Amino acid sequence: MKDALFILLLLISLNSKSQALQGMEIGFDGFFGASNLGSSFGIGPKLGLMLNENLIVGPSFRIQQTTSNYLGINTSRRVFGGGAFIHGRIVGSGKTHVYGGAEFELLKSPFNYITYQQLTSKKWAPTLFLCGGVKLDLAKSFSLTAGLYYDIINANNSPFRSAYAIKLKNEQGQIVKILPIIYRLSLIIRLFESEYTAEMNEE
């Protein structure tokens, strides 16, 4: 929770120092993960406030449907919650740009993906992803992002566990460790931007 408070205080501090909002955008990231024990899919909207052409902050929300069939028992759960994010962008000369940042979310996830048991307490799962990737401008108001996200908290009841992408194996081919890394694609819709920011993006 200390990490969450740090992120939120940082966002508030940056926003208070901003003299004028340079633009606003809304993003939607889709999520899907599956294994032989179940699957999970959902969507996460984000409202981005452009403090300048390189810095975007704002709140995020998430709703996700998760199913499992552990030991032949089929269960279904709905995960929801919200948080905040901060992204820094290096604006390139063309349509492709680089971004990095951090995203915190607190999600109500009443299921332990290590023991595959329903939780009776501590049902909220904190996630804190450090992220990086590329942003591709498709049109004047539409962009796509693709990136890697590493969860430094890696809670046992994180609903993203079914989508962890990188598995480390020993010499016998057995999985010895799964890194808390996911891939994420997002669609970004620009709502408005200042004249100065628009000129910078067109150059």
mmCIF file of C-alpha atoms in Angstrom:
data_model
loop_
_atom_site.group_PDB
_atom_site.id
_atom_site.type_symbol
_atom_site.label_atom_id
_atom_site.label_comp_id
_atom_site.label_asym_id
_atom_site.label_seq_id
_atom_site.Cartn_x
_atom_site.Cartn_y
_atom_site.Cartn_z
ATOM 1 C CA MET A 1 0.000 0.000 0.000
ATOM 2 C CA LYS A 2 2.954 2.362 0.515
ATOM 3 C CA ASP A 3 3.727 2.049 -3.203
ATOM 4 C CA ALA A 4 0.139 2.969 -4.040
ATOM 5 C CA LEU A 5 0.222 6.054 -1.833
ATOM 6 C CA PHE A 6 3.520 7.117 -3.387
ATOM 7 C CA ILE A 7 2.089 6.876 -6.917
ATOM 8 C CA LEU A 8 -1.062 8.801 -6.010
ATOM 9 C CA LEU A 9 0.855 11.541 -4.183
ATOM 10 C CA LEU A 10 3.190 11.860 -7.154
ATOM 11 C CA LEU A 11 0.268 12.313 -9.528
ATOM 12 C CA ILE A 12 -1.297 14.950 -7.291
ATOM 13 C CA SER A 13 2.010 16.793 -6.984
ATOM 14 C CA LEU A 14 2.602 16.813 -10.737
ATOM 15 C CA ASN A 15 -0.931 17.981 -11.431
ATOM 16 C CA SER A 16 -0.685 20.817 -8.914
ATOM 17 C CA LYS A 17 2.492 22.085 -10.571
ATOM 18 C CA SER A 18 0.968 22.034 -14.051
ATOM 19 C CA GLN A 19 -0.005 25.541 -15.212
ATOM 20 C CA ALA A 20 -2.347 24.376 -17.983
ATOM 21 C CA LEU A 21 -3.623 21.074 -19.279
ATOM 22 C CA GLN A 22 -2.008 20.370 -22.654
ATOM 23 C CA GLY A 23 -4.552 17.770 -23.725
ATOM 24 C CA MET A 24 -6.765 14.858 -22.736
ATOM 25 C CA GLU A 25 -7.149 11.329 -24.061
ATOM 26 C CA ILE A 26 -8.944 8.111 -23.204
ATOM 27 C CA GLY A 27 -7.372 4.692 -23.582
ATOM 28 C CA PHE A 28 -8.740 1.151 -23.577
ATOM 29 C CA ASP A 29 -6.497 -1.859 -22.985
ATOM 30 C CA GLY A 30 -7.826 -5.337 -23.613
ATOM 31 C CA PHE A 31 -6.714 -8.314 -21.561
ATOM 32 C CA PHE A 32 -6.939 -12.051 -22.225
ATOM 33 C CA GLY A 33 -5.147 -14.921 -20.512
ATOM 34 C CA ALA A 34 -5.741 -18.669 -20.599
ATOM 35 C CA SER A 35 -4.254 -21.925 -19.343
ATOM 36 C CA ASN A 36 -5.447 -25.501 -18.850
ATOM 37 C CA LEU A 37 -6.872 -24.374 -15.496
ATOM 38 C CA GLY A 38 -9.027 -21.516 -16.749
ATOM 39 C CA SER A 39 -9.149 -18.176 -18.518
ATOM 40 C CA SER A 40 -9.565 -14.467 -17.912
ATOM 41 C CA PHE A 41 -10.602 -11.533 -20.098
ATOM 42 C CA GLY A 42 -11.471 -7.908 -19.493
ATOM 43 C CA ILE A 43 -11.015 -4.255 -20.362
ATOM 44 C CA GLY A 44 -9.305 -1.335 -18.628
ATOM 45 C CA PRO A 45 -10.258 2.270 -19.528
ATOM 46 C CA LYS A 46 -7.806 5.066 -18.642
ATOM 47 C CA LEU A 47 -8.368 8.820 -18.682
ATOM 48 C CA GLY A 48 -5.102 10.521 -19.585
ATOM 49 C CA LEU A 49 -4.324 14.136 -18.643
ATOM 50 C CA MET A 50 -1.441 15.545 -20.693
ATOM 51 C CA LEU A 51 0.596 17.779 -18.378
ATOM 52 C CA ASN A 52 2.923 18.402 -21.301
ATOM 53 C CA GLU A 53 3.757 16.649 -24.570
ATOM 54 C CA ASN A 54 5.853 14.039 -22.729
ATOM 55 C CA LEU A 55 3.961 13.390 -19.479
ATOM 56 C CA ILE A 56 0.507 11.790 -19.115
ATOM 57 C CA VAL A 57 -1.181 10.952 -15.802
ATOM 58 C CA GLY A 58 -4.665 9.996 -14.714
ATOM 59 C CA PRO A 59 -7.078 7.479 -13.192
ATOM 60 C CA SER A 60 -7.699 3.949 -14.448
ATOM 61 C CA PHE A 61 -10.546 1.462 -14.076
ATOM 62 C CA ARG A 62 -10.857 -2.248 -14.761
ATOM 63 C CA ILE A 63 -13.490 -4.960 -15.056
ATOM 64 C CA GLN A 64 -12.545 -8.543 -15.767
ATOM 65 C CA GLN A 65 -14.247 -11.935 -15.950
ATOM 66 C CA THR A 66 -12.288 -14.951 -14.702
ATOM 67 C CA THR A 67 -13.167 -18.648 -14.893
ATOM 68 C CA SER A 68 -11.379 -21.751 -13.602
ATOM 69 C CA ASN A 69 -11.848 -25.503 -13.742
ATOM 70 C CA TYR A 70 -9.398 -26.633 -11.057
ATOM 71 C CA LEU A 71 -10.001 -30.287 -10.071
ATOM 72 C CA GLY A 72 -12.986 -30.345 -12.402
ATOM 73 C CA ILE A 73 -14.840 -27.675 -10.433
ATOM 74 C CA ASN A 74 -15.994 -24.819 -12.653
ATOM 75 C CA THR A 75 -16.138 -21.384 -11.050
ATOM 76 C CA SER A 76 -16.594 -17.877 -12.420
ATOM 77 C CA ARG A 77 -15.676 -14.546 -10.804
ATOM 78 C CA ARG A 78 -15.913 -10.886 -11.764
ATOM 79 C CA VAL A 79 -12.906 -8.740 -10.895
ATOM 80 C CA PHE A 80 -13.126 -4.955 -10.708
ATOM 81 C CA GLY A 81 -11.242 -1.994 -9.317
ATOM 82 C CA GLY A 82 -9.274 1.100 -10.190
ATOM 83 C CA GLY A 83 -6.078 3.015 -9.704
ATOM 84 C CA ALA A 84 -3.788 5.576 -11.310
ATOM 85 C CA PHE A 85 -1.035 5.680 -13.906
ATOM 86 C CA ILE A 86 1.849 7.847 -15.058
ATOM 87 C CA HIS A 87 3.432 7.552 -18.508
ATOM 88 C CA GLY A 88 6.395 9.374 -19.986
ATOM 89 C CA ARG A 89 6.656 9.548 -23.768
ATOM 90 C CA ILE A 90 9.569 10.290 -26.027
ATOM 91 C CA VAL A 91 7.907 11.854 -29.052
ATOM 92 C CA GLY A 92 9.609 10.735 -32.265
ATOM 93 C CA SER A 93 9.796 12.569 -35.582
ATOM 94 C CA GLY A 94 7.431 10.115 -37.284
ATOM 95 C CA LYS A 95 4.383 8.146 -36.233
ATOM 96 C CA THR A 96 6.230 5.837 -33.799
ATOM 97 C CA HIS A 97 7.075 6.919 -30.257
ATOM 98 C CA VAL A 98 8.465 5.264 -27.122
ATOM 99 C CA TYR A 99 6.794 5.272 -23.700
ATOM 100 C CA GLY A 100 7.492 4.031 -20.170
ATOM 101 C CA GLY A 101 5.941 4.440 -16.761
ATOM 102 C CA ALA A 102 4.063 2.866 -13.872
ATOM 103 C CA GLU A 103 0.465 1.741 -13.362
ATOM 104 C CA PHE A 104 -1.102 0.937 -9.981
ATOM 105 C CA GLU A 105 -4.475 -0.761 -9.575
ATOM 106 C CA LEU A 106 -6.299 -2.212 -6.585
ATOM 107 C CA LEU A 107 -8.599 -5.005 -7.775
ATOM 108 C CA LYS A 108 -11.203 -7.011 -5.896
ATOM 109 C CA SER A 109 -10.066 -10.560 -6.692
ATOM 110 C CA PRO A 110 -11.389 -13.132 -4.182
ATOM 111 C CA PHE A 111 -9.328 -16.050 -5.503
ATOM 112 C CA ASN A 112 -5.792 -17.270 -4.769
ATOM 113 C CA TYR A 113 -4.113 -18.364 -8.013
ATOM 114 C CA ILE A 114 -1.375 -20.228 -6.130
ATOM 115 C CA THR A 115 -3.589 -22.519 -4.034
ATOM 116 C CA TYR A 116 -6.675 -22.247 -6.297
ATOM 117 C CA GLN A 117 -8.880 -21.531 -3.317
ATOM 118 C CA GLN A 118 -11.572 -18.954 -2.678
ATOM 119 C CA LEU A 119 -10.466 -16.243 -0.251
ATOM 120 C CA THR A 120 -12.505 -15.290 2.803
ATOM 121 C CA SER A 121 -10.374 -12.229 3.646
ATOM 122 C CA LYS A 122 -7.837 -9.919 1.967
ATOM 123 C CA LYS A 123 -9.755 -10.088 -1.299
ATOM 124 C CA TRP A 124 -8.197 -6.937 -2.764
ATOM 125 C CA ALA A 125 -5.167 -7.530 -4.983
ATOM 126 C CA PRO A 126 -2.674 -4.665 -5.453
ATOM 127 C CA THR A 127 -0.808 -4.548 -8.768
ATOM 128 C CA LEU A 128 2.035 -2.174 -9.630
ATOM 129 C CA PHE A 129 3.257 -2.576 -13.192
ATOM 130 C CA LEU A 130 6.445 -0.987 -14.477
ATOM 131 C CA CYS A 131 5.938 -0.719 -18.210
ATOM 132 C CA GLY A 132 7.561 0.214 -21.468
ATOM 133 C CA GLY A 133 6.727 -0.057 -25.146
ATOM 134 C CA VAL A 134 5.911 1.771 -28.352
ATOM 135 C CA LYS A 135 3.058 4.055 -29.420
ATOM 136 C CA LEU A 136 1.947 4.123 -33.048
ATOM 137 C CA ASP A 137 -0.153 6.990 -34.393
ATOM 138 C CA LEU A 138 -2.813 5.555 -36.730
ATOM 139 C CA ALA A 139 -4.598 8.840 -37.464
ATOM 140 C CA LYS A 140 -4.882 12.329 -36.020
ATOM 141 C CA SER A 141 -6.924 11.200 -33.013
ATOM 142 C CA PHE A 142 -6.205 7.464 -32.814
ATOM 143 C CA SER A 143 -3.118 5.579 -31.615
ATOM 144 C CA LEU A 144 -2.123 2.070 -30.609
ATOM 145 C CA THR A 145 0.360 1.115 -27.892
ATOM 146 C CA ALA A 146 2.084 -2.215 -27.344
ATOM 147 C CA GLY A 147 4.275 -2.918 -24.348
ATOM 148 C CA LEU A 148 5.653 -5.207 -21.658
ATOM 149 C CA TYR A 149 4.401 -4.834 -18.078
ATOM 150 C CA TYR A 150 6.225 -6.191 -14.999
ATOM 151 C CA ASP A 151 4.251 -6.452 -11.743
ATOM 152 C CA ILE A 152 6.656 -5.755 -8.865
ATOM 153 C CA ILE A 153 4.013 -6.717 -6.263
ATOM 154 C CA ASN A 154 2.912 -10.027 -7.844
ATOM 155 C CA ALA A 155 0.080 -10.721 -5.390
ATOM 156 C CA ASN A 156 -1.101 -14.326 -5.041
ATOM 157 C CA ASN A 157 -4.616 -13.286 -6.025
ATOM 158 C CA SER A 158 -3.599 -11.066 -8.950
ATOM 159 C CA PRO A 159 -6.065 -11.782 -11.781
ATOM 160 C CA PHE A 160 -3.234 -11.324 -14.309
ATOM 161 C CA ARG A 161 -1.401 -14.497 -13.246
ATOM 162 C CA SER A 162 -2.992 -16.575 -16.003
ATOM 163 C CA ALA A 163 -1.326 -14.308 -18.590
ATOM 164 C CA TYR A 164 2.244 -14.255 -17.247
ATOM 165 C CA ALA A 165 4.241 -14.646 -20.443
ATOM 166 C CA ILE A 166 7.804 -15.672 -19.563
ATOM 167 C CA LYS A 167 8.531 -19.078 -18.042
ATOM 168 C CA LEU A 168 12.027 -20.141 -16.940
ATOM 169 C CA LYS A 169 12.905 -23.843 -17.261
ATOM 170 C CA ASN A 170 15.690 -26.044 -15.918
ATOM 171 C CA GLU A 171 17.833 -28.477 -17.919
ATOM 172 C CA GLN A 172 15.081 -31.113 -17.741
ATOM 173 C CA GLY A 173 12.584 -28.730 -19.309
ATOM 174 C CA GLN A 174 10.619 -28.251 -16.099
ATOM 175 C CA ILE A 175 9.251 -24.805 -15.268
ATOM 176 C CA VAL A 176 11.069 -23.484 -12.208
ATOM 177 C CA LYS A 177 9.913 -19.853 -12.266
ATOM 178 C CA ILE A 178 7.271 -17.723 -13.947
ATOM 179 C CA LEU A 179 8.054 -14.025 -14.274
ATOM 180 C CA PRO A 180 5.174 -11.598 -13.565
ATOM 181 C CA ILE A 181 5.315 -10.075 -17.048
ATOM 182 C CA ILE A 182 2.360 -9.531 -19.362
ATOM 183 C CA TYR A 183 1.916 -8.107 -22.853
ATOM 184 C CA ARG A 184 -0.603 -5.319 -23.241
ATOM 185 C CA LEU A 185 -2.191 -3.611 -26.260
ATOM 186 C CA SER A 186 -4.139 -0.365 -25.947
ATOM 187 C CA LEU A 187 -6.233 1.873 -28.170
ATOM 188 C CA ILE A 188 -5.902 5.586 -27.407
ATOM 189 C CA ILE A 189 -8.437 8.190 -28.521
ATOM 190 C CA ARG A 190 -7.339 11.821 -28.275
ATOM 191 C CA LEU A 191 -10.150 14.001 -26.917
ATOM 192 C CA PHE A 192 -8.420 17.372 -27.309
ATOM 193 C CA GLU A 193 -4.986 18.979 -27.236
ATOM 194 C CA SER A 194 -3.526 22.466 -27.126
ATOM 195 C CA GLU A 195 -2.464 24.194 -30.333
ATOM 196 C CA TYR A 196 1.184 24.008 -29.256
ATOM 197 C CA THR A 197 1.010 20.242 -28.651
ATOM 198 C CA ALA A 198 -0.757 19.700 -31.978
ATOM 199 C CA GLU A 199 1.988 21.608 -33.794
ATOM 200 C CA MET A 200 4.681 19.565 -32.050
ATOM 201 C CA ASN A 201 2.977 16.287 -33.020
ATOM 202 C CA GLU A 202 2.695 17.345 -36.661
ATOM 203 C CA GLU A 203 6.409 18.198 -36.976
#
